[in-house]
Tab-separated table of C-alpha atoms in Angstrom:
chain	number	residue	atom	x	y	z
I	2	MET	CA	46.976	151.393	180.396
I	3	SER	CA	43.869	149.897	181.710
I	4	ARG	CA	41.490	147.910	179.115
I	5	PHE	CA	38.740	149.682	179.047
I	6	ALA	CA	35.397	149.662	176.758
I	7	MET	CA	33.793	152.330	174.203
I	8	LEU	CA	30.121	152.131	174.158
I	9	PHE	CA	27.463	154.528	172.345
I	10	PRO	CA	23.758	155.434	173.434
I	11	GLY	CA	21.006	154.353	171.460
I	12	GLN	CA	17.327	155.928	170.675
I	13	GLY	CA	16.571	158.030	173.699
I	14	ALA	CA	19.913	159.633	174.205
I	15	GLN	CA	19.212	162.518	171.186
I	16	SER	CA	18.290	166.499	172.411
I	17	VAL	CA	18.832	169.681	170.212
I	18	GLY	CA	21.839	170.930	171.176
I	19	MET	CA	23.520	167.884	171.198
I	20	LEU	CA	28.339	167.706	171.686
I	21	SER	CA	27.440	171.623	170.811
I	22	ALA	CA	30.695	172.523	173.184
I	23	LEU	CA	32.840	169.536	170.934
I	24	ALA	CA	31.568	170.950	167.643
I	25	GLU	CA	32.487	175.012	168.494
I	26	ARG	CA	35.895	173.373	169.260
I	27	TYR	CA	36.552	170.171	167.046
I	28	PRO	CA	35.740	171.133	163.872
I	29	VAL	CA	35.979	167.036	163.247
I	30	VAL	CA	31.931	167.032	164.783
I	31	GLY	CA	30.842	169.968	162.026
I	32	GLU	CA	33.047	167.990	158.983
I	33	THR	CA	30.987	164.183	160.658
I	34	TYR	CA	27.547	166.283	160.781
I	35	ALA	CA	28.937	167.896	156.532
I	36	GLU	CA	29.586	164.613	155.709
I	37	ALA	CA	26.302	163.048	157.222
I	38	SER	CA	24.245	165.622	154.971
I	39	GLU	CA	25.780	164.554	151.304
I	40	ALA	CA	24.970	161.137	152.607
I	41	LEU	CA	21.173	161.835	153.968
I	42	GLY	CA	20.285	164.991	151.353
I	43	TYR	CA	19.382	167.113	154.389
I	44	ASP	CA	21.207	169.162	157.046
I	45	MET	CA	22.355	167.464	159.997
I	46	GLY	CA	24.008	169.971	160.874
I	47	ALA	CA	20.924	172.132	161.476
I	48	LEU	CA	19.019	169.197	162.895
I	49	ILE	CA	21.070	168.692	165.533
I	50	ASP	CA	21.794	172.314	166.614
I	51	GLN	CA	18.396	173.950	165.512
I	52	GLY	CA	15.638	171.385	165.557
I	53	PRO	CA	12.686	171.109	166.053
I	54	SER	CA	12.771	168.187	168.818
I	55	GLU	CA	9.018	167.195	167.238
I	56	ARG	CA	11.347	166.427	163.850
I	57	LEU	CA	14.483	165.197	165.814
I	58	ASP	CA	12.688	162.605	167.606
I	59	GLN	CA	11.248	161.072	164.385
I	60	THR	CA	12.597	158.234	164.527
I	61	GLU	CA	13.997	158.090	161.068
I	62	PHE	CA	15.393	161.219	161.639
I	63	THR	CA	16.447	160.033	165.275
I	64	GLN	CA	18.630	157.077	164.888
I	65	PRO	CA	20.926	158.557	161.541
I	66	ALA	CA	21.308	161.216	164.051
I	67	LEU	CA	22.719	159.358	166.529
I	68	VAL	CA	25.228	157.864	164.675
I	69	ALA	CA	26.066	161.539	163.566
I	70	ALA	CA	26.791	162.348	166.650
I	71	GLY	CA	28.429	159.043	167.743
I	72	VAL	CA	30.938	159.458	165.150
I	73	ALA	CA	32.032	162.816	166.013
I	74	ALA	CA	32.291	162.228	169.541
I	75	TRP	CA	34.650	159.391	168.312
I	76	ARG	CA	36.538	160.830	165.796
I	77	VAL	CA	36.706	163.894	168.448
I	78	TRP	CA	38.521	161.174	171.084
I	79	GLN	CA	40.525	160.039	167.477
I	80	SER	CA	41.802	163.825	166.702
I	81	ARG	CA	43.072	164.270	170.580
I	82	GLY	CA	44.794	160.624	171.088
I	83	GLY	CA	42.581	158.366	172.468
I	84	PRO	CA	43.458	154.978	172.300
I	85	ALA	CA	41.990	152.582	170.459
I	86	PRO	CA	39.379	150.412	173.170
I	87	THR	CA	39.806	146.869	173.758
I	88	LEU	CA	36.650	146.762	173.388
I	89	LEU	CA	32.782	147.895	171.703
I	90	ALA	CA	29.422	148.168	171.840
I	91	GLY	CA	26.265	150.125	171.420
I	92	HIS	CA	23.143	150.036	172.888
I	93	SER	CA	20.742	148.897	170.531
I	94	LEU	CA	21.195	151.767	167.044
I	95	GLY	CA	24.466	152.070	168.962
I	96	GLU	CA	25.408	148.623	167.597
I	97	TYR	CA	25.575	150.599	164.145
I	98	THR	CA	27.743	153.849	165.958
I	99	ALA	CA	29.793	150.839	167.189
I	100	LEU	CA	30.497	148.961	163.380
I	101	VAL	CA	31.507	152.457	162.069
I	102	ALA	CA	34.249	152.773	164.943
I	103	ALA	CA	35.428	149.143	164.605
I	104	ASP	CA	35.335	149.755	160.631
I	105	ALA	CA	33.310	146.826	159.684
I	106	LEU	CA	31.070	149.869	158.016
I	107	ASP	CA	31.019	152.830	156.086
I	108	PHE	CA	29.573	155.794	157.672
I	109	GLY	CA	27.251	156.831	154.808
I	110	ASP	CA	26.579	153.023	154.936
I	111	ALA	CA	24.811	153.031	158.305
I	112	LEU	CA	23.368	156.631	157.906
I	113	ARG	CA	21.429	155.536	154.790
I	114	LEU	CA	20.986	151.909	156.756
I	115	THR	CA	19.477	153.877	160.692
I	116	GLN	CA	17.386	156.013	157.982
I	117	MET	CA	15.725	153.134	156.472
I	118	ARG	CA	15.601	151.044	160.047
I	119	GLY	CA	13.334	153.436	161.240
I	120	ARG	CA	11.230	153.917	158.951
I	121	ALA	CA	11.113	149.668	158.928
I	122	MET	CA	10.208	150.081	162.201
I	123	GLN	CA	7.661	153.327	162.127
I	124	SER	CA	5.334	151.045	158.829
I	125	ALA	CA	5.839	148.421	160.777
I	126	VAL	CA	3.334	148.748	163.928
I	127	GLY	CA	0.224	151.561	163.313
I	128	PRO	CA	-0.235	154.560	164.814
I	129	GLY	CA	-0.774	153.881	168.565
I	130	GLU	CA	-0.899	150.103	168.129
I	131	GLY	CA	2.416	149.420	170.369
I	132	ALA	CA	4.424	150.308	172.990
I	133	MET	CA	7.214	149.492	175.720
I	134	SER	CA	7.492	150.289	179.180
I	135	ALA	CA	9.701	150.287	181.710
I	136	ILE	CA	9.919	147.852	184.728
I	137	ILE	CA	11.535	148.448	187.678
I	138	GLY	CA	12.200	146.540	190.850
I	139	LEU	CA	11.275	143.249	189.533
I	140	ASP	CA	14.147	140.642	188.665
I	141	ASP	CA	14.418	139.395	184.938
I	142	ASP	CA	12.988	136.129	185.614
I	143	ALA	CA	9.678	137.699	187.165
I	144	VAL	CA	8.779	139.888	184.498
I	145	LYS	CA	9.428	136.742	181.230
I	146	ALA	CA	6.501	135.590	183.290
I	147	ALA	CA	4.104	138.643	183.796
I	148	CYS	CA	4.438	139.111	179.842
I	149	SER	CA	3.296	135.236	179.995
I	150	GLU	CA	0.443	135.659	182.175
I	151	ALA	CA	-0.400	138.503	179.892
I	152	GLU	CA	0.428	136.841	177.002
I	153	ALA	CA	-2.364	134.055	178.212
I	154	GLU	CA	-4.692	136.974	178.985
I	155	HIS	CA	-5.461	138.515	175.158
I	156	ALA	CA	-4.565	135.166	173.366
I	157	ASP	CA	-8.133	135.308	172.004
I	158	ALA	CA	-6.578	138.613	169.908
I	159	GLN	CA	-3.356	137.616	169.859
I	160	LEU	CA	-1.213	140.138	171.368
I	161	VAL	CA	2.197	139.698	172.034
I	162	VAL	CA	4.521	141.503	174.743
I	163	SER	CA	8.041	140.581	175.672
I	164	ALA	CA	11.493	141.765	177.992
I	165	ALA	CA	12.801	143.958	175.635
I	166	ASN	CA	15.695	145.932	176.749
I	167	PHE	CA	17.839	144.163	179.974
I	168	ASN	CA	19.323	146.540	180.665
I	169	ALA	CA	19.811	146.150	184.235
I	170	PRO	CA	19.297	143.999	187.328
I	171	LEU	CA	15.995	144.712	188.715
I	172	GLN	CA	15.214	147.651	185.276
I	173	VAL	CA	13.433	145.966	182.701
I	174	VAL	CA	11.612	147.045	179.770
I	175	VAL	CA	8.940	146.001	177.964
I	176	ALA	CA	7.207	145.931	174.429
I	177	GLY	CA	4.508	144.801	172.424
I	178	HIS	CA	0.752	145.455	171.717
I	179	ALA	CA	-0.061	148.434	174.009
I	180	ASP	CA	-2.975	146.440	175.748
I	181	ALA	CA	-0.595	143.659	176.039
I	182	VAL	CA	2.121	145.771	177.980
I	183	ALA	CA	-0.200	147.826	180.227
I	184	THR	CA	-1.548	143.978	181.403
I	185	ALA	CA	2.133	143.235	182.193
I	186	GLY	CA	2.460	146.174	183.726
I	187	ARG	CA	-0.419	145.376	185.759
I	188	ILE	CA	1.358	142.040	186.915
I	189	ALA	CA	4.706	142.929	187.428
I	190	LYS	CA	3.410	145.393	189.897
I	191	ALA	CA	0.655	142.870	191.664
I	192	LYS	CA	4.252	140.597	191.248
I	193	GLY	CA	6.443	143.524	193.648
I	194	ALA	CA	7.689	145.830	190.513
I	195	LYS	CA	8.179	149.447	192.295
I	196	LEU	CA	7.386	151.223	189.233
I	197	VAL	CA	5.282	150.370	186.076
I	198	LYS	CA	7.074	153.558	183.484
I	199	PRO	CA	5.377	153.788	180.264
I	200	LEU	CA	7.660	155.296	178.100
I	201	ALA	CA	7.038	157.922	175.526
I	202	VAL	CA	7.939	156.235	171.889
I	203	SER	CA	6.381	155.493	168.890
I	204	VAL	CA	7.725	152.141	167.929
I	205	PRO	CA	7.585	149.182	170.534
I	206	SER	CA	11.408	147.942	169.607
I	207	HIS	CA	12.324	144.665	170.182
I	208	CYS	CA	9.664	142.401	170.053
I	209	ALA	CA	7.736	140.094	168.044
I	210	LEU	CA	5.936	142.874	166.571
I	211	MET	CA	9.430	143.603	164.413
I	212	LYS	CA	10.045	140.853	162.509
I	213	PRO	CA	8.592	142.805	158.988
I	214	ALA	CA	10.775	145.579	160.196
I	215	ALA	CA	13.477	142.764	160.109
I	216	GLU	CA	12.520	141.152	157.362
I	217	ARG	CA	12.752	144.816	155.564
I	218	LEU	CA	16.484	144.814	156.912
I	219	GLN	CA	17.914	141.512	156.187
I	220	SER	CA	16.958	142.820	152.557
I	221	HIS	CA	18.607	145.597	152.796
I	222	LEU	CA	21.535	144.526	154.436
I	223	LEU	CA	22.353	141.551	151.657
I	224	GLU	CA	23.279	145.393	149.353
I	225	ILE	CA	25.206	147.146	152.097
I	226	PRO	CA	29.753	145.797	152.157
I	227	LEU	CA	30.392	144.636	155.910
I	228	ARG	CA	34.113	143.698	156.346
I	229	GLN	CA	35.541	142.196	158.993
I	230	PRO	CA	35.333	144.565	161.962
I	231	LYS	CA	38.986	146.145	163.024
I	232	LEU	CA	37.711	146.285	166.939
I	233	THR	CA	36.535	143.634	169.247
I	234	VAL	CA	32.103	144.557	168.800
I	235	LEU	CA	29.767	142.980	171.717
I	236	HIS	CA	26.382	142.379	169.754
I	237	ASN	CA	23.753	143.117	171.744
I	238	VAL	CA	21.676	139.677	170.934
I	239	ASP	CA	24.294	137.673	172.730
I	240	ALA	CA	27.186	140.181	174.370
I	241	GLN	CA	29.391	138.052	171.485
I	242	PRO	CA	31.598	139.257	169.280
I	243	ARG	CA	32.258	138.557	165.141
I	244	GLU	CA	34.274	138.209	163.393
I	245	GLU	CA	32.714	137.080	159.191
I	246	VAL	CA	30.281	139.390	157.378
I	247	ASP	CA	27.413	137.393	157.219
I	248	GLY	CA	27.325	136.541	161.061
I	249	ILE	CA	27.560	140.572	162.003
I	250	ARG	CA	24.074	141.047	158.906
I	251	LYS	CA	22.658	137.946	161.438
I	252	ALA	CA	23.110	139.319	164.529
I	253	LEU	CA	22.244	142.800	163.246
I	254	VAL	CA	18.797	141.366	162.165
I	255	ARG	CA	18.373	139.459	165.134
I	256	GLN	CA	18.827	142.139	167.287
I	257	LEU	CA	15.782	143.757	165.675
I	258	ASP	CA	12.607	141.492	166.834
I	259	HIS	CA	14.593	139.602	169.992
I	260	SER	CA	15.698	141.334	173.143
I	261	VAL	CA	19.185	143.482	173.994
I	262	LEU	CA	21.346	141.993	176.542
I	263	TRP	CA	22.723	145.196	177.901
I	264	ALA	CA	23.915	143.669	181.489
I	265	ASP	CA	25.477	140.539	180.138
I	266	THR	CA	27.241	142.583	177.764
I	267	ILE	CA	28.492	145.062	180.569
I	268	ARG	CA	29.337	141.982	182.590
I	269	ALA	CA	30.933	140.317	179.845
I	270	MET	CA	32.927	143.417	179.427
I	271	ARG	CA	34.222	142.926	183.091
I	272	THR	CA	34.723	139.408	182.833
I	273	ALA	CA	36.584	140.850	180.555
I	274	ASN	CA	38.823	143.064	182.736
I	275	CYS	CA	37.659	145.701	181.234
I	276	GLU	CA	37.758	148.629	183.641
I	277	LEU	CA	36.799	151.620	182.495
I	278	PHE	CA	33.480	152.679	180.634
I	279	VAL	CA	34.019	155.757	177.601
I	280	GLU	CA	30.013	156.506	176.798
I	281	CYS	CA	30.349	157.829	173.159
I	282	GLY	CA	27.786	160.580	172.398
I	283	PRO	CA	25.736	162.534	173.334
I	284	GLY	CA	24.179	161.840	177.187
I	285	LYS	CA	24.892	159.897	180.315
I	286	VAL	CA	22.294	156.967	180.104
I	287	LEU	CA	24.794	153.703	180.176
I	288	SER	CA	26.756	155.368	182.414
I	289	GLY	CA	23.531	155.450	184.734
I	290	LEU	CA	23.086	151.641	183.654
I	291	ASN	CA	26.574	150.295	184.352
I	292	LYS	CA	26.473	151.673	188.369
I	293	ARG	CA	23.373	149.929	188.448
I	294	ILE	CA	25.265	146.040	186.949
I	295	ASP	CA	28.485	146.990	188.509
I	296	LYS	CA	28.907	149.464	190.936
I	297	SER	CA	33.194	149.134	190.860
I	298	ALA	CA	32.666	149.882	186.655
I	299	GLN	CA	34.084	153.624	186.637
I	300	SER	CA	31.768	154.598	183.776
I	301	LEU	CA	32.588	158.184	182.097
I	302	PRO	CA	30.603	159.891	179.097
I	303	LEU	CA	32.130	161.339	176.507
I	304	SER	CA	29.479	164.174	175.351
I	305	ASP	CA	31.574	168.354	176.270
I	306	ILE	CA	34.619	169.743	176.845
I	307	GLU	CA	35.565	168.968	181.191
I	308	SER	CA	34.299	164.635	179.371
I	309	LEU	CA	36.302	164.653	177.245
I	310	ARG	CA	39.478	165.761	179.153
I	311	GLN	CA	37.951	163.562	182.480
I	312	ALA	CA	37.941	160.133	180.011
I	313	LEU	CA	40.976	161.103	178.712
I	314	ASP	CA	42.688	161.053	181.596
I	315	ALA	CA	41.405	158.037	182.555
I	316	THR	CA	43.323	156.406	179.749
I	317	ARG	CA	46.524	158.374	180.774
I	318	VAL	CA	46.311	160.299	177.702
I	319	GLU	CA	46.714	164.033	177.782
I	320	ASP	CA	44.180	166.250	176.393
I	321	GLU	CA	45.796	169.803	175.753
C-alpha cells in the first residue's frame, strides 16, 4: 500500500445536500449528523440536507456543518475498511476535522469549538469592514509586496492587508480592511497579476483583524480537553506536526490571525513520500489546488459512492 494523506476541506466547500449520496447508502452519516444535533441543539441533518443556503453560509453554522460532514465522510471511510492515512491535514477550519480524525479532539468539542470560533470571527470585524481577494498569476513575494505597498498607502488610517492563504503557486488569497484589500488588488494587477477576484465572504480570515477572535479562541481552548494525536497532523501555520497538547492549542490560536501555508503543507507531505491525497468531505477544492502544487501527485475526492470506490481502490482496499 502506498503512503497517502487525508485532507479535510474548509469554508467554501459547503453546499446544501452535500454528501447526500453517501448519506443514502451509509447510515453512519445520519448518525454523525444526529450526534452533531445533540451537541449543538439544532437539527444538523436538516440544515445540511435542506438548508436554506443563507443559513448554512453563515460562519457560525458553516464551520460546525463542515466538521460534521468531514467526520461523517471519515467514518464512512473507516466503516468500509479504509486504511489509516500516513498524514492528515485540514485547510483552515478543516484542521479541526483532522484533529478529530486523529483522536486528538472529541467530535462534540470540535463542533462547539468551531461554532464559537465562527461567532468570534464574525464579531471581530464589523459588517463591510473586512474583505478577502484571490490574486492569481503573481508569485508569493510579489503578493506580499503588494500588501506592504497597500498598507503604506493607507498608513494614516492604519488599515491592514496581508497574505492570508498561500494556496498554490501563483494563487494567493489576501485579507484585511476592505479598502486596503482593494488597493492591494490594484497594485497586484499593476505588478502583472492575471486576475484579482474578490471573495464572497463575511469575515477576513487569517489576518491581523482576527486577533480579537484569536484571543477569545485561546481562552476557550483552555477549557477543551485535547489528547496527543494518534495520527500525524500537519498544521496550517508552519506545515509541521505537534505531539504535545499545548503545541496543538497554540497552533490553532495562531492559525486564526496568521497565514495558511497550504502549498507548503502539501509539499511537506510529498517530501514524506505521500503519493496519494484523499479529500475527505464535500467538494473538490483541495484536489484542484493539489494539481497546481504538484502535478505528479494523485488527488481523489471522497464525497460520493463512486469517488469512495476509487479512493478505496487506490489504497488497495476493495469496496463491496
